[in-house]
Coordinates of C-alpha atoms and ligand atoms in Angstrom, one line a residue:
M1 CA -61.7 -30.5 40.5
N2 CA -58.9 -29.2 38.7
V3 CA -57.9 -25.2 39.0
L4 CA -55.9 -22.4 37.1
V5 CA -54.4 -19.7 38.9
I6 CA -53.3 -16.8 37.2
G7 CA -50.1 -14.9 38.4
S8 CA -46.5 -15.3 39.5
G9 CA -45.6 -13.8 43.2
G10 CA -45.8 -15.2 46.8
R11 CA -49.5 -14.4 46.8
E12 CA -50.3 -17.1 43.9
H13 CA -47.7 -19.4 45.6
T14 CA -49.5 -19.3 49.0
I15 CA -52.8 -19.8 46.8
C16 CA -51.6 -22.5 45.2
W17 CA -50.4 -24.4 48.6
S18 CA -53.7 -23.8 50.2
L19 CA -55.8 -25.1 47.3
A20 CA -53.5 -28.0 47.1
K21 CA -54.3 -28.8 50.7
S22 CA -57.9 -29.3 49.3
P23 CA -59.4 -32.9 48.7
K24 CA -61.1 -31.9 46.0
V25 CA -58.4 -30.2 44.1
D26 CA -56.7 -32.9 41.8
K27 CA -54.6 -30.5 39.8
I28 CA -53.3 -27.0 39.9
Y29 CA -52.4 -25.1 36.8
C30 CA -50.4 -21.6 37.2
L31 CA -50.0 -19.0 34.4
P32 CA -46.9 -18.2 34.5
G33 CA -46.1 -19.1 37.7
N34 CA -42.4 -19.4 39.6
G35 CA -40.0 -21.7 40.8
G36 CA -41.7 -22.7 43.9
I37 CA -45.2 -22.9 42.2
S38 CA -43.8 -25.1 39.7
K39 CA -43.6 -27.8 42.7
I40 CA -46.9 -28.0 43.5
A41 CA -48.8 -26.8 40.1
Q42 CA -47.8 -27.3 36.5
C43 CA -46.6 -23.8 35.3
V44 CA -47.2 -22.4 31.6
P45 CA -45.2 -19.7 30.5
I46 CA -48.1 -17.5 29.6
S47 CA -48.0 -13.8 30.4
V48 CA -51.3 -12.6 32.7
M49 CA -52.1 -10.0 30.2
D50 CA -52.2 -12.1 27.1
F51 CA -56.0 -12.8 27.2
D52 CA -56.1 -14.3 23.9
A53 CA -53.8 -17.1 25.2
I54 CA -55.1 -17.2 28.4
I55 CA -58.6 -17.8 27.0
D56 CA -57.2 -20.4 24.1
F57 CA -55.3 -22.5 27.2
V58 CA -58.9 -22.7 29.1
D59 CA -60.8 -23.5 26.2
S60 CA -58.4 -26.1 25.2
H61 CA -58.2 -27.5 28.9
K62 CA -61.7 -29.0 29.6
D63 CA -60.7 -30.0 32.6
I64 CA -60.3 -26.9 34.2
E65 CA -63.4 -26.2 36.5
L66 CA -62.7 -22.8 37.7
T67 CA -59.8 -20.0 36.9
V68 CA -58.4 -17.9 39.8
V69 CA -57.4 -14.1 38.6
A70 CA -55.2 -12.8 41.5
P71 CA -53.5 -9.7 40.2
D72 CA -54.7 -6.3 39.8
D73 CA -53.6 -5.5 36.3
P74 CA -55.7 -8.8 34.5
L75 CA -59.0 -7.9 36.7
A76 CA -58.9 -4.1 35.8
A77 CA -58.1 -4.8 32.1
G78 CA -61.1 -7.8 32.4
L79 CA -60.2 -10.9 32.4
V80 CA -62.7 -12.5 34.5
D81 CA -65.3 -10.8 32.0
R82 CA -63.5 -12.6 29.0
L83 CA -63.4 -15.9 31.1
E84 CA -67.1 -15.7 31.7
A85 CA -68.0 -14.5 28.3
A86 CA -66.3 -17.6 26.5
G87 CA -68.2 -19.7 29.0
H88 CA -65.7 -20.6 32.0
R89 CA -65.8 -19.9 36.0
A90 CA -64.1 -17.7 37.2
F91 CA -63.1 -16.3 40.5
G92 CA -62.6 -12.5 40.9
P93 CA -64.1 -9.1 40.1
R94 CA -65.5 -7.9 36.7
A95 CA -63.6 -5.1 35.3
N96 CA -66.6 -2.8 36.5
A97 CA -65.9 -3.9 40.1
A98 CA -62.3 -4.0 40.0
I99 CA -62.1 -0.4 39.4
I100 CA -62.5 0.3 43.0
E101 CA -58.9 -0.5 43.1
A102 CA -58.2 0.6 39.8
S103 CA -59.2 4.2 39.9
K104 CA -58.8 6.1 43.0
A105 CA -61.1 8.9 41.5
F106 CA -63.5 6.3 41.7
S107 CA -63.3 4.8 44.8
K108 CA -62.8 8.4 46.5
Y109 CA -66.3 9.4 45.0
L110 CA -68.0 6.1 45.7
M111 CA -66.6 6.7 49.4
K112 CA -67.9 10.3 49.7
K113 CA -71.1 9.4 47.9
Y114 CA -72.1 6.9 50.5
G115 CA -70.3 8.6 53.3
I116 CA -67.4 5.9 54.2
P117 CA -64.7 7.4 56.2
T118 CA -61.5 8.3 54.6
A119 CA -59.3 11.1 54.0
R120 CA -60.7 14.3 52.6
Y121 CA -59.9 14.8 48.8
E122 CA -59.7 17.0 45.7
E123 CA -59.6 15.5 42.2
F124 CA -57.6 17.1 39.2
S125 CA -57.5 16.3 35.7
D126 CA -56.0 20.0 34.8
Y127 CA -52.7 20.5 35.8
D128 CA -53.3 24.2 36.6
K129 CA -56.1 23.5 38.7
A130 CA -53.8 21.1 40.6
V131 CA -51.0 23.9 40.7
E132 CA -53.4 26.6 41.9
Y133 CA -54.4 24.1 44.9
L134 CA -51.2 22.7 46.0
A135 CA -49.7 26.3 45.8
K136 CA -52.2 27.1 48.8
A137 CA -52.8 23.8 50.6
K138 CA -51.9 23.0 53.9
Y139 CA -48.7 20.3 54.3
P140 CA -48.1 17.4 54.8
L141 CA -50.5 16.5 52.2
V142 CA -50.7 13.2 49.8
V143 CA -50.7 13.1 46.0
K144 CA -51.9 10.1 44.5
A145 CA -51.9 8.9 40.8
D146 CA -55.6 8.1 39.8
G147 CA -54.6 4.5 38.1
L148 CA -52.5 1.5 38.6
A149 CA -48.8 2.3 39.3
L150 CA -47.4 -0.8 41.0
G151 CA -48.3 0.4 44.4
K152 CA -45.8 3.4 43.6
G153 CA -48.4 6.1 42.7
V154 CA -48.8 7.7 46.0
I155 CA -46.6 10.4 47.3
I156 CA -46.4 11.9 50.8
C157 CA -45.6 15.6 50.5
N158 CA -44.1 17.6 53.3
T159 CA -43.7 21.0 51.3
R160 CA -45.5 22.7 48.7
E161 CA -42.5 22.7 46.3
E162 CA -43.0 18.4 46.9
G163 CA -46.7 19.1 46.2
L164 CA -45.9 20.9 43.0
Q165 CA -43.1 18.4 42.1
A166 CA -45.6 15.4 42.1
A167 CA -48.3 16.9 40.2
K168 CA -45.7 17.9 37.7
D169 CA -44.2 14.1 37.6
M170 CA -47.5 12.5 37.3
M171 CA -49.3 15.1 35.1
I172 CA -46.7 16.6 32.7
D173 CA -43.8 14.3 32.6
S174 CA -46.0 11.1 33.0
K175 CA -44.3 9.2 35.1
F176 CA -46.8 6.7 35.9
K177 CA -48.2 7.0 32.3
D178 CA -51.8 7.4 31.9
A179 CA -52.3 6.2 35.6
G180 CA -51.4 9.7 36.7
K181 CA -53.4 12.1 34.1
T182 CA -56.0 12.4 37.0
V183 CA -54.4 12.8 40.4
I184 CA -56.2 12.7 43.7
V185 CA -54.8 15.3 46.5
E186 CA -55.6 13.8 49.9
E187 CA -55.5 15.0 53.4
F188 CA -52.7 13.4 55.2
M189 CA -53.9 10.8 57.8
V190 CA -52.2 9.5 60.8
G191 CA -52.4 6.3 62.7
Q192 CA -51.7 2.7 62.5
E193 CA -52.4 0.8 59.6
V194 CA -54.2 -2.6 59.0
S195 CA -55.3 -4.9 56.4
I196 CA -58.3 -7.0 56.3
L197 CA -59.1 -8.7 53.2
S198 CA -62.6 -10.4 52.7
F199 CA -64.6 -13.0 50.5
C200 CA -67.3 -11.3 48.9
D201 CA -70.0 -13.0 46.8
G202 CA -72.0 -9.9 45.9
K203 CA -74.5 -10.2 48.9
T204 CA -72.2 -11.6 51.6
I205 CA -69.2 -10.5 52.6
V206 CA -67.1 -12.3 55.5
P207 CA -64.0 -10.8 56.3
M208 CA -60.7 -12.4 57.0
V209 CA -58.6 -12.5 60.0
N210 CA -56.5 -9.5 60.1
A211 CA -52.8 -8.5 59.1
R212 CA -50.3 -6.1 59.0
D213 CA -48.0 -5.1 56.3
H214 CA -44.7 -3.7 56.2
K215 CA -44.4 -1.5 53.2
R216 CA -40.9 0.2 53.7
A217 CA -37.8 -1.2 52.3
Y218 CA -36.0 -0.9 56.2
D219 CA -36.1 -1.5 59.7
G220 CA -37.7 0.9 61.6
D221 CA -40.3 2.2 58.3
K222 CA -37.1 3.6 56.7
G223 CA -36.6 3.3 53.1
L224 CA -38.2 3.7 49.8
N225 CA -41.8 1.6 49.9
T226 CA -41.8 -1.7 48.4
G227 CA -44.6 -4.0 47.6
G228 CA -44.2 -5.3 51.0
M229 CA -41.3 -6.5 53.4
G230 CA -43.3 -8.9 55.7
T231 CA -46.6 -9.3 57.5
F232 CA -48.3 -10.9 60.7
S233 CA -51.6 -12.1 61.7
P234 CA -53.0 -11.5 64.1
S235 CA -52.7 -7.7 65.2
A236 CA -53.4 -6.7 68.8
I237 CA -54.7 -3.3 67.7
Y238 CA -57.5 -4.8 65.6
T239 CA -59.7 -5.3 68.6
S240 CA -63.5 -6.3 68.9
E241 CA -64.7 -2.9 69.0
V242 CA -62.7 -2.0 66.0
E243 CA -63.4 -4.9 64.0
K244 CA -67.2 -4.1 64.9
E245 CA -66.9 -0.6 63.8
V246 CA -65.1 -1.3 60.3
L247 CA -67.9 -4.0 59.7
D248 CA -70.5 -1.4 60.4
N249 CA -69.1 1.7 59.0
I250 CA -67.0 0.3 56.2
I251 CA -67.3 -3.2 55.1
L252 CA -71.0 -3.5 54.7
P253 CA -71.8 0.1 53.4
T254 CA -68.8 -0.8 50.9
V255 CA -70.5 -3.7 49.4
E256 CA -74.1 -2.1 49.1
A257 CA -72.7 0.8 47.6
M258 CA -71.1 -1.2 45.0
N259 CA -74.4 -2.6 44.4
K260 CA -75.9 0.2 44.1
E261 CA -73.5 1.6 41.4
G262 CA -74.3 -1.6 39.4
R263 CA -71.0 -3.1 40.2
T264 CA -71.8 -5.9 42.3
F265 CA -68.3 -7.3 43.7
K266 CA -67.6 -11.0 43.6
G267 CA -64.0 -12.0 44.7
V268 CA -61.4 -10.8 47.6
L269 CA -62.0 -7.1 48.3
Y270 CA -59.5 -5.5 50.5
F271 CA -59.8 -2.8 53.1
G272 CA -56.6 -0.8 53.7
L273 CA -57.5 0.9 56.6
M274 CA -55.9 3.4 59.2
L275 CA -56.9 3.6 62.6
T276 CA -56.9 7.8 63.2
D277 CA -58.4 9.6 66.3
E278 CA -61.3 10.0 64.2
G279 CA -61.6 6.2 63.7
A280 CA -61.1 3.9 61.4
K281 CA -60.7 5.2 57.6
V282 CA -60.4 3.7 54.5
V283 CA -56.4 4.1 52.8
E284 CA -57.6 2.4 49.7
Y285 CA -59.4 -0.7 48.5
N286 CA -58.0 -3.6 46.5
A287 CA -59.9 -5.9 44.3
R288 CA -57.7 -9.0 45.0
F289 CA -55.8 -10.8 47.7
G290 CA -53.0 -8.5 49.2
D291 CA -49.3 -9.5 48.7
P292 CA -47.5 -10.4 51.2
E293 CA -50.7 -10.7 53.3
T294 CA -51.9 -13.6 51.8
Q295 CA -48.8 -15.3 53.1
V296 CA -50.2 -15.1 56.6
V297 CA -53.9 -15.2 56.3
L298 CA -54.4 -18.3 54.0
P299 CA -52.0 -20.5 56.4
R300 CA -54.5 -19.6 59.3
L301 CA -57.4 -20.8 57.2
K302 CA -59.2 -23.9 58.5
T303 CA -61.9 -24.3 55.7
D304 CA -60.9 -25.7 52.2
L305 CA -60.3 -22.7 49.9
A306 CA -61.7 -24.4 46.9
D307 CA -64.9 -24.7 48.9
I308 CA -64.8 -20.7 49.3
F309 CA -64.0 -20.2 45.7
N310 CA -66.7 -22.1 44.6
A311 CA -69.2 -20.8 47.2
V312 CA -68.2 -17.2 45.9
V313 CA -68.8 -17.8 42.3
D314 CA -72.1 -19.3 42.9
G315 CA -73.4 -16.5 45.3
Q316 CA -73.5 -19.3 47.9
L317 CA -71.1 -17.9 50.4
D318 CA -74.1 -17.3 53.2
K319 CA -74.2 -21.4 53.4
I320 CA -70.2 -21.9 54.3
D321 CA -69.0 -21.5 57.9
I322 CA -65.4 -19.9 57.5
Q323 CA -63.0 -21.1 60.5
W324 CA -59.7 -19.7 61.1
S325 CA -56.9 -21.0 63.4
D326 CA -56.1 -19.3 66.7
E327 CA -52.4 -19.6 65.8
A328 CA -50.5 -16.1 65.0
C329 CA -48.2 -16.1 61.7
V330 CA -45.3 -14.2 60.5
C331 CA -43.8 -13.7 56.7
V332 CA -40.5 -12.2 56.6
V333 CA -39.8 -11.2 53.1
M334 CA -36.3 -12.2 51.7
A335 CA -35.3 -9.4 48.8
S336 CA -32.8 -9.0 46.3
G337 CA -30.1 -6.5 47.2
G338 CA -31.1 -3.0 45.6
Y339 CA -34.8 -3.6 45.8
P340 CA -37.0 -1.6 45.3
E341 CA -34.6 0.2 43.1
S342 CA -32.8 -1.6 40.4
Y343 CA -31.4 -5.1 41.7
E344 CA -29.6 -8.2 39.9
K345 CA -31.2 -11.7 38.8
G346 CA -29.9 -15.2 38.5
K347 CA -28.3 -15.3 41.8
E348 CA -28.3 -19.2 43.1
I349 CA -30.7 -19.4 45.8
T350 CA -29.3 -22.2 48.8
I351 CA -32.0 -23.5 51.3
G352 CA -30.6 -25.4 54.0
E353 CA -32.3 -27.9 56.4
L354 CA -35.8 -26.1 57.3
P355 CA -38.1 -27.3 60.1
D356 CA -41.3 -28.7 58.7
D357 CA -43.8 -25.9 59.9
V358 CA -42.0 -23.2 58.1
L359 CA -43.7 -22.3 55.0
L360 CA -41.5 -21.0 52.3
F361 CA -43.6 -18.9 49.8
H362 CA -41.8 -18.0 46.6
A363 CA -42.3 -14.7 45.1
G364 CA -39.6 -14.0 42.7
T365 CA -37.5 -17.1 41.6
A366 CA -37.1 -19.3 38.7
V367 CA -35.5 -22.8 37.8
K368 CA -32.6 -22.5 35.8
D369 CA -30.6 -25.2 34.5
G370 CA -32.1 -27.4 37.5
K371 CA -31.1 -24.7 39.9
L372 CA -33.3 -22.4 41.9
V373 CA -32.3 -18.7 41.3
T374 CA -33.7 -15.3 41.7
S375 CA -36.0 -13.9 39.4
G376 CA -37.4 -10.4 41.0
G377 CA -37.0 -8.0 44.0
R378 CA -39.1 -10.0 46.3
V379 CA -37.5 -13.5 46.2
L380 CA -39.0 -15.6 49.1
G381 CA -41.5 -15.1 51.9
V382 CA -40.3 -17.0 54.9
T383 CA -43.4 -17.7 56.8
A384 CA -44.3 -19.4 60.4
M385 CA -47.1 -20.2 62.6
G386 CA -46.8 -20.0 66.4
K387 CA -49.0 -20.0 69.5
D388 CA -48.4 -16.1 69.3
I389 CA -46.6 -13.7 67.3
A390 CA -43.1 -14.1 69.2
E391 CA -43.3 -17.7 68.6
A392 CA -43.8 -17.6 65.0
R393 CA -41.6 -14.5 64.7
K394 CA -38.7 -16.5 65.9
K395 CA -39.5 -19.4 63.6
A396 CA -39.6 -17.6 60.5
Y397 CA -36.3 -15.6 61.3
A398 CA -34.4 -19.1 62.4
A399 CA -35.4 -20.3 58.9
V400 CA -34.0 -16.9 57.2
K401 CA -30.7 -17.8 58.6
N402 CA -30.9 -21.2 56.4
I403 CA -31.4 -19.4 53.3
S404 CA -29.1 -17.6 51.3
F405 CA -28.6 -15.7 47.8
D406 CA -26.1 -13.0 47.1
G407 CA -27.3 -9.8 48.2
A408 CA -30.0 -10.9 49.8
F409 CA -31.7 -8.5 52.4
C410 CA -34.6 -8.6 55.0
R411 CA -36.0 -6.4 57.6
S412 CA -35.3 -7.7 61.0
D413 CA -38.4 -6.3 62.6
I414 CA -41.5 -7.8 61.3
G415 CA -43.8 -8.7 63.7
I416 CA -42.6 -6.5 66.5
K417 CA -44.9 -3.6 66.1
K418 CA -48.2 -4.6 67.8
Ligands
AMP501 P1 -51.5 3.2 49.0 O1 -51.0 2.7 47.8 O2 -53.0 4.0 48.5 O3 -52.0 1.9 49.9 O4 -50.7 4.1 49.8 C1 -49.3 3.6 50.0 C2 -49.1 4.1 51.5 O5 -49.2 5.6 51.4 C3 -50.3 3.8 52.6 O6 -50.1 2.2 52.8 C4 -50.0 4.8 53.6 O7 -49.1 4.6 54.6 C5 -49.6 5.8 52.7 N1 -50.5 7.0 52.4 C6 -51.8 6.7 51.4 N2 -52.8 7.7 51.9 C7 -52.6 8.5 52.9 C8 -52.9 9.4 53.7 N3 -54.1 10.0 53.4 N4 -52.4 9.7 54.9 C9 -51.4 9.2 55.0 N5 -50.6 8.2 54.7 C10 -51.2 7.7 53.4
LIG502 N1 -49.8 -5.6 50.5 C1 -50.4 -4.4 49.9 C2 -51.2 -5.0 48.6 O1 -51.1 -6.0 48.1 O2 -51.2 -4.0 47.7

């Protein structure tokens, strides 16, 4: 079958790579794709938010049997609904279920209503009420924009001044546009974070192997928050006891809650968890594969990804036995100098000899005049498997040494924590 993947990052490269391994997949299209994806898929320069152009493209390519919508924005804006309305098969949640990521006010309401463990919170749409609360609250606390804000709408506030400033930035100065009109003020939680992605067809939910992200720009979790500087899988902190607790108290209740709300979730449901002294709690839900978690999770998948996508779309996930490799996987992100603040693009990328078992997932790359150049903040996800994290880590960092571009930087401590 032929498949269309919507998106252009490291996550989408990994999805395309995994699909390309399937004997059932003949051809992959990717909109818009990137320099690495173009080696395994036909990339077409259509924006992920240009729904009319996407529908025209799928209408006119009768060979496309499935469209996989990977990024948050088109999911939240209803691309899956549009595709289905036009008679096409699509993998991903409809807008009424993607809201679990797109509105923190919704996800907090859901968790409160159904008793799913998460940080205690208050919601404010009225600035004066938020100020009144923040002036008297105990710190630290966390102020979050309700809507999608490119992962930047979460501010950890240590003082009253920071709390009031965050509310002003979001609610008065519209730093995150409409996404910050409503804010959530949350209790500050302490604990280790772990990501659980899961396949869900609305009835059956199958968690994937766990992964840990590194959100801060520099070693030792210093510097600004980024889209993710590296990942590893599996983590030893996610023991089988924690796994069972999370399945019973968080994963299964979330699927049931969404069904009860008339918002059946089909696609990948991502649980961002914090393991606190009071047990595992939800930090956030995402309605999609995580990036760069996908880069370390899908290489461990032994089952055909195309079969899983089809089973999810057809509501047949209970018929598939999803298998994982026992090997560990580490992904080190190479980023452009200056990221996550301003950075230059168009730097030529030189890739030396890489061992066969290193996977190079492109995030922000493009091919210009026949040369591979940088085109984003996160440029490459250098990924390796090994018998354990230490071995995978060694291979990934050895490969990093053979890749260069002007201003390149990466963290040197991916995979060191447990
Ligand atoms: P989010 O975009 O919701 O994943 O938040 C980004 C990061 O902020 C998370 O990965 C956590 O490290 C941190 N964070 C979010 N909410 C809280 C909280 N209630 N307590 C402590 N840290 C948090
Ligand atoms: N790695 C976190 C995310 O995809 O949102």
